[in-house]
């Protein structure tokens, strides 16, 4: 596997009832093509995500983010010791290494992925059609914050603006809030339905947020949260035509053009936590049910 820091996102996949329908939907939405041998989604020939058949109808139709590890067995032990649970114990997947599913103390489910002989994981991130961010939503803030600090050693920056409580994560050894941030933790407030469990929201970069929303609706999906602007781009939360929920983010035009002065770029980088806080707040405005 490519070099991913321990605990950082290295892959995402969606478990879908109709795999071929999923390929048509995401192929049009993100411009994905699919490897004939592995079924992996690719952008410009580079691995971007996976679509897999949902083998048990009782399981949710959902996107899953996988966190990198050098030792899935040892990580599973740390997860249990820190108050999490193993939903699926580590198991080998041939040359792809070892995978597992775990849940944090708030019930959010995420994957573990230990690399194997085959070069695997993301080959592209942050470009249109590829993964760009993850958010964990929880009602158990204190337990979840302690859990991720203990298990992965994330460097955290807390944001408190009014009633909003948001935490941005970076890998161990990095500077809080810098370019290394890869995700955050948001709190499930009373704005969310009481039955909504803790969960992970996966973000994909797009060139045009509104166009992605229009395409989703045209293909039978729906807009869970209408597009809104943040300092770091335009965001919407969508649900595909089989029930899997995800978010899209289009960077501001000046960032995509790469035309900022050095000082302006520094301001844009430092504004990332504020962007993430506003995203979480807006995502709570019209929450959808979990499918």
Short mmCIF file of C-alpha atoms in Angstrom, two decimals:
data_model
loop_
_atom_site.label_atom_id
_atom_site.label_comp_id
_atom_site.label_asym_id
_atom_site.label_seq_id
_atom_site.Cartn_x
_atom_site.Cartn_y
_atom_site.Cartn_z
CA UNK A 1 0.00 0.00 0.00
CA UNK A 2 1.08 3.57 -0.54
CA UNK A 3 2.45 5.32 2.53
CA UNK A 4 -0.50 6.52 4.62
CA UNK A 5 0.00 7.76 8.16
CA UNK A 6 -1.51 5.52 10.84
CA UNK A 7 -5.18 6.31 11.29
CA UNK A 8 -5.59 8.48 8.20
CA UNK A 9 -8.10 7.76 5.42
CA UNK A 10 -6.63 5.44 2.80
CA UNK A 11 -9.76 4.14 1.03
CA UNK A 12 -13.54 4.47 0.75
CA UNK A 13 -16.14 2.12 -0.63
CA UNK A 14 -19.91 1.89 -0.90
CA UNK A 15 -21.93 -1.24 -0.23
CA UNK A 16 -24.77 -1.21 -2.76
CA UNK A 17 -27.70 -3.55 -3.50
CA UNK A 18 -27.30 -3.03 -7.27
CA UNK A 19 -23.65 -2.79 -8.24
CA UNK A 20 -24.19 -2.07 -11.92
CA UNK A 21 -26.67 0.71 -11.12
CA UNK A 22 -24.07 2.16 -8.76
CA UNK A 23 -21.45 2.18 -11.50
CA UNK A 24 -23.81 4.04 -13.80
CA UNK A 25 -24.72 6.59 -11.13
CA UNK A 26 -21.22 7.37 -9.92
CA UNK A 27 -19.70 7.02 -13.35
CA UNK A 28 -21.86 9.89 -14.56
CA UNK A 29 -21.65 11.92 -11.35
CA UNK A 30 -17.88 11.77 -10.81
CA UNK A 31 -16.59 10.66 -14.21
CA UNK A 32 -15.42 7.35 -12.78
CA UNK A 33 -14.32 4.46 -14.93
CA UNK A 34 -14.04 0.98 -13.49
CA UNK A 35 -11.17 -1.47 -13.61
CA UNK A 36 -12.35 -4.63 -15.35
CA UNK A 37 -10.36 -6.92 -13.04
CA UNK A 38 -10.96 -5.32 -9.63
CA UNK A 39 -14.05 -3.18 -10.14
CA UNK A 40 -12.27 -0.22 -8.53
CA UNK A 41 -13.34 3.27 -9.55
CA UNK A 42 -10.66 5.33 -11.24
CA UNK A 43 -10.11 8.96 -12.15
CA UNK A 44 -7.67 9.40 -15.01
CA UNK A 45 -6.48 5.85 -14.45
CA UNK A 46 -5.82 6.43 -10.72
CA UNK A 47 -7.61 4.52 -7.95
CA UNK A 48 -10.27 6.70 -6.30
CA UNK A 49 -12.85 4.47 -4.54
CA UNK A 50 -14.60 1.12 -4.54
CA UNK A 51 -18.15 -0.07 -5.14
CA UNK A 52 -19.01 -3.47 -3.68
CA UNK A 53 -22.21 -5.53 -3.61
CA UNK A 54 -24.18 -5.51 -0.38
CA UNK A 55 -24.45 -9.19 0.50
CA UNK A 56 -26.73 -8.83 3.53
CA UNK A 57 -29.95 -6.88 3.11
CA UNK A 58 -29.99 -6.11 6.84
CA UNK A 59 -26.84 -4.03 6.51
CA UNK A 60 -27.11 -0.32 5.67
CA UNK A 61 -26.45 1.02 2.21
CA UNK A 62 -23.59 3.31 3.04
CA UNK A 63 -20.18 4.75 2.27
CA UNK A 64 -17.37 3.49 4.51
CA UNK A 65 -14.04 5.19 5.10
CA UNK A 66 -11.02 2.98 5.85
CA UNK A 67 -8.23 4.16 8.13
CA UNK A 68 -4.69 3.00 7.44
CA UNK A 69 -2.78 0.77 9.83
CA UNK A 70 0.40 -1.27 9.79
CA UNK A 71 -1.10 -3.91 12.10
CA UNK A 72 -4.87 -4.42 12.04
CA UNK A 73 -4.75 -6.93 14.91
CA UNK A 74 -2.92 -4.55 17.22
CA UNK A 75 -5.21 -1.71 16.23
CA UNK A 76 -8.29 -3.83 16.93
CA UNK A 77 -6.94 -4.46 20.43
CA UNK A 78 -6.43 -0.72 20.99
CA UNK A 79 -9.96 -0.04 19.78
CA UNK A 80 -11.47 -2.49 22.27
CA UNK A 81 -9.30 -1.18 25.11
CA UNK A 82 -10.42 2.39 24.40
CA UNK A 83 -14.13 1.57 24.54
CA UNK A 84 -14.83 0.84 20.88
CA UNK A 85 -16.14 -2.37 19.34
CA UNK A 86 -15.10 -4.58 16.47
CA UNK A 87 -18.00 -4.99 14.07
CA UNK A 88 -15.95 -7.33 11.89
CA UNK A 89 -12.66 -8.73 13.14
CA UNK A 90 -9.56 -8.37 10.95
CA UNK A 91 -9.50 -10.85 8.08
CA UNK A 92 -7.11 -11.33 5.14
CA UNK A 93 -8.18 -10.38 1.62
CA UNK A 94 -5.39 -12.00 -0.34
CA UNK A 95 -2.84 -9.62 -1.86
CA UNK A 96 -4.93 -6.65 -0.68
CA UNK A 97 -3.86 -7.19 2.93
CA UNK A 98 -6.20 -7.20 5.94
CA UNK A 99 -9.45 -5.31 6.52
CA UNK A 100 -11.84 -4.92 9.45
CA UNK A 101 -14.79 -2.83 10.60
CA UNK A 102 -14.96 -1.06 13.95
CA UNK A 103 -17.32 1.26 15.81
CA UNK A 104 -16.36 4.12 18.10
CA UNK A 105 -18.11 4.63 21.49
CA UNK A 106 -20.76 6.76 19.77
CA UNK A 107 -21.62 4.04 17.25
CA UNK A 108 -19.94 5.50 14.13
CA UNK A 109 -18.62 2.66 11.99
CA UNK A 110 -15.32 2.91 10.11
CA UNK A 111 -13.00 0.49 8.40
CA UNK A 112 -9.40 -0.56 9.05
CA UNK A 113 -7.08 -1.38 6.18
CA UNK A 114 -3.66 -2.98 6.47
CA UNK A 115 -1.76 -3.02 3.19
CA UNK A 116 -0.74 -6.22 1.47
CA UNK A 117 1.53 -7.18 -1.41
CA UNK A 118 -0.52 -5.29 -3.97
CA UNK A 119 -0.05 -1.53 -4.17
CA UNK A 120 -3.40 -0.36 -2.91
CA UNK A 121 -5.36 2.53 -1.45
CA UNK A 122 -5.96 5.99 -2.88
CA UNK A 123 -3.85 7.09 -5.78
CA UNK A 124 -5.66 10.41 -5.91
CA UNK A 125 -7.31 12.70 -3.37
CA UNK A 126 -8.62 16.26 -3.38
CA UNK A 127 -9.20 16.38 -7.15
CA UNK A 128 -12.71 16.28 -8.67
CA UNK A 129 -14.26 12.85 -8.26
CA UNK A 130 -11.98 11.78 -5.40
CA UNK A 131 -12.10 11.70 -1.60
CA UNK A 132 -11.37 14.98 0.18
CA UNK A 133 -12.69 14.89 3.79
CA UNK A 134 -14.41 12.81 6.47
CA UNK A 135 -16.62 13.79 9.39
CA UNK A 136 -17.69 11.76 12.40
CA UNK A 137 -21.04 12.77 13.89
CA UNK A 138 -21.68 11.71 17.47
CA UNK A 139 -23.82 12.24 20.56
CA UNK A 140 -21.01 10.98 22.80
CA UNK A 141 -18.53 13.82 22.34
CA UNK A 142 -16.29 13.27 25.37
CA UNK A 143 -16.05 9.51 24.93
CA UNK A 144 -15.43 9.82 21.19
CA UNK A 145 -12.77 12.53 21.58
CA UNK A 146 -10.94 10.42 24.15
CA UNK A 147 -11.27 7.34 21.94
CA UNK A 148 -9.65 8.82 18.83
CA UNK A 149 -6.89 10.47 20.84
CA UNK A 150 -6.09 7.17 22.59
CA UNK A 151 -6.36 4.89 19.55
CA UNK A 152 -4.79 7.04 16.83
CA UNK A 153 -3.09 9.93 18.63
CA UNK A 154 -4.77 12.51 16.42
CA UNK A 155 -3.66 16.12 16.81
CA UNK A 156 -6.86 18.06 17.51
CA UNK A 157 -7.98 21.65 17.19
CA UNK A 158 -11.27 22.47 18.89
CA UNK A 159 -13.63 25.08 17.48
CA UNK A 160 -16.43 26.59 19.54
CA UNK A 161 -18.50 29.20 17.76
CA UNK A 162 -21.76 29.90 19.57
CA UNK A 163 -23.46 26.56 20.16
CA UNK A 164 -21.28 24.76 17.61
CA UNK A 165 -18.75 22.23 18.88
CA UNK A 166 -16.37 20.93 16.24
CA UNK A 167 -12.96 19.25 16.34
CA UNK A 168 -10.50 19.12 13.42
CA UNK A 169 -8.04 16.21 13.22
CA UNK A 170 -4.51 15.98 11.84
CA UNK A 171 -2.06 13.04 12.01
CA UNK A 172 0.32 12.72 14.97
CA UNK A 173 3.30 15.06 14.70
CA UNK A 174 1.57 17.62 12.50
CA UNK A 175 0.54 21.18 13.26
CA UNK A 176 -3.16 21.59 14.15
CA UNK A 177 -5.17 23.20 11.40
CA UNK A 178 -2.51 22.98 8.71
CA UNK A 179 -2.65 21.25 5.34
CA UNK A 180 -2.44 17.82 6.97
CA UNK A 181 -5.97 17.94 8.43
CA UNK A 182 -8.09 15.14 6.98
CA UNK A 183 -11.33 15.17 8.94
CA UNK A 184 -13.30 16.31 11.92
CA UNK A 185 -15.78 15.46 14.65
CA UNK A 186 -19.20 17.12 14.85
CA UNK A 187 -21.87 16.76 17.53
CA UNK A 188 -25.35 15.45 16.77
CA UNK A 189 -27.55 18.17 18.24
CA UNK A 190 -31.31 18.43 18.68
CA UNK A 191 -31.46 19.54 15.03
CA UNK A 192 -30.93 15.89 14.07
CA UNK A 193 -33.66 13.24 14.41
CA UNK A 194 -33.45 11.46 17.76
CA UNK A 195 -33.16 8.09 16.01
CA UNK A 196 -30.12 9.14 13.94
CA UNK A 197 -27.08 7.17 15.18
CA UNK A 198 -23.46 8.23 15.25
CA UNK A 199 -22.09 7.97 11.72
CA UNK A 200 -19.33 8.92 9.28
CA UNK A 201 -19.93 11.32 6.39
CA UNK A 202 -17.58 10.93 3.41
CA UNK A 203 -16.81 13.96 1.20
CA UNK A 204 -15.86 13.96 -2.47
CA UNK A 205 -14.34 16.89 -4.34
CA UNK A 206 -16.28 18.15 -7.37
CA UNK A 207 -15.70 20.90 -9.90
CA UNK A 208 -19.24 22.30 -9.55
CA UNK A 209 -21.35 21.62 -6.46
CA UNK A 210 -24.65 22.72 -8.00
CA UNK A 211 -24.07 20.66 -11.12
CA UNK A 212 -23.38 17.61 -8.91
CA UNK A 213 -26.68 18.22 -7.10
CA UNK A 214 -28.58 18.51 -10.38
CA UNK A 215 -27.01 15.32 -11.71
CA UNK A 216 -27.85 13.45 -8.51
CA UNK A 217 -31.53 14.41 -8.75
CA UNK A 218 -31.66 13.66 -12.48
CA UNK A 219 -30.38 10.12 -11.80
CA UNK A 220 -32.87 9.40 -9.03
CA UNK A 221 -30.90 10.49 -5.98
CA UNK A 222 -31.84 13.37 -3.70
CA UNK A 223 -30.37 16.43 -2.06
CA UNK A 224 -30.19 15.93 1.71
CA UNK A 225 -28.77 19.40 2.42
CA UNK A 226 -28.99 22.11 -0.24
CA UNK A 227 -25.72 23.66 -1.46
CA UNK A 228 -24.22 26.33 0.78
CA UNK A 229 -21.05 28.39 0.71
CA UNK A 230 -18.17 28.19 3.17
CA UNK A 231 -14.80 29.98 3.19
CA UNK A 232 -13.23 26.88 1.67
CA UNK A 233 -15.83 25.99 -0.94
CA UNK A 234 -19.42 25.15 -1.74
CA UNK A 235 -20.86 22.08 -0.02
CA UNK A 236 -23.93 19.86 -0.31
CA UNK A 237 -24.98 16.57 1.28
CA UNK A 238 -26.51 14.09 -1.16
CA UNK A 239 -28.05 10.62 -1.18
CA UNK A 240 -27.60 8.35 -4.18
CA UNK A 241 -30.41 6.44 -5.88
CA UNK A 242 -29.85 3.42 -3.61
CA UNK A 243 -29.73 5.27 -0.28
CA UNK A 244 -26.00 5.84 0.34
CA UNK A 245 -25.34 9.29 1.82
CA UNK A 246 -22.25 11.40 0.99
CA UNK A 247 -21.16 15.02 0.65
CA UNK A 248 -19.57 17.00 -2.17
CA UNK A 249 -17.24 19.99 -1.95
CA UNK A 250 -16.28 22.39 -4.75
CA UNK A 251 -13.27 24.58 -3.97
CA UNK A 252 -13.59 28.34 -4.49
CA UNK A 253 -12.74 29.45 -8.02
CA UNK A 254 -9.60 31.32 -6.94
CA UNK A 255 -8.19 28.22 -5.22
CA UNK A 256 -8.90 26.00 -8.23
CA UNK A 257 -7.21 28.53 -10.48
CA UNK A 258 -4.15 28.50 -8.26
CA UNK A 259 -3.87 32.25 -8.55
CA UNK A 260 -3.54 33.30 -4.91
CA UNK A 261 -0.58 35.26 -3.69
CA UNK A 262 1.50 33.47 -1.08
CA UNK A 263 -0.01 35.51 1.74
CA UNK A 264 -3.53 34.82 0.52
CA UNK A 265 -2.78 31.09 0.36
CA UNK A 266 -1.69 31.12 3.98
CA UNK A 267 -4.96 32.77 4.95
CA UNK A 268 -6.90 30.14 2.98
CA UNK A 269 -5.02 27.32 4.69
CA UNK A 270 -5.62 28.78 8.15
CA UNK A 271 -9.32 29.21 7.42
CA UNK A 272 -9.84 25.46 7.03
CA UNK A 273 -11.09 24.94 10.62
CA UNK A 274 -13.68 27.70 10.18
CA UNK A 275 -14.75 26.06 6.91
CA UNK A 276 -15.20 22.74 8.69
CA UNK A 277 -17.18 24.30 11.54
CA UNK A 278 -19.57 26.01 9.15
CA UNK A 279 -19.99 22.80 7.16
CA UNK A 280 -21.02 20.87 10.26
CA UNK A 281 -23.44 23.60 11.31
CA UNK A 282 -25.09 23.76 7.88
CA UNK A 283 -25.27 19.95 7.65
CA UNK A 284 -27.42 19.96 10.77
CA UNK A 285 -30.02 22.32 9.32
CA UNK A 286 -32.06 19.80 7.32
CA UNK A 287 -30.88 16.35 8.38
CA UNK A 288 -32.14 13.37 6.46
CA UNK A 289 -32.91 9.97 7.90
CA UNK A 290 -30.13 7.42 7.85
CA UNK A 291 -30.67 4.66 5.31
#
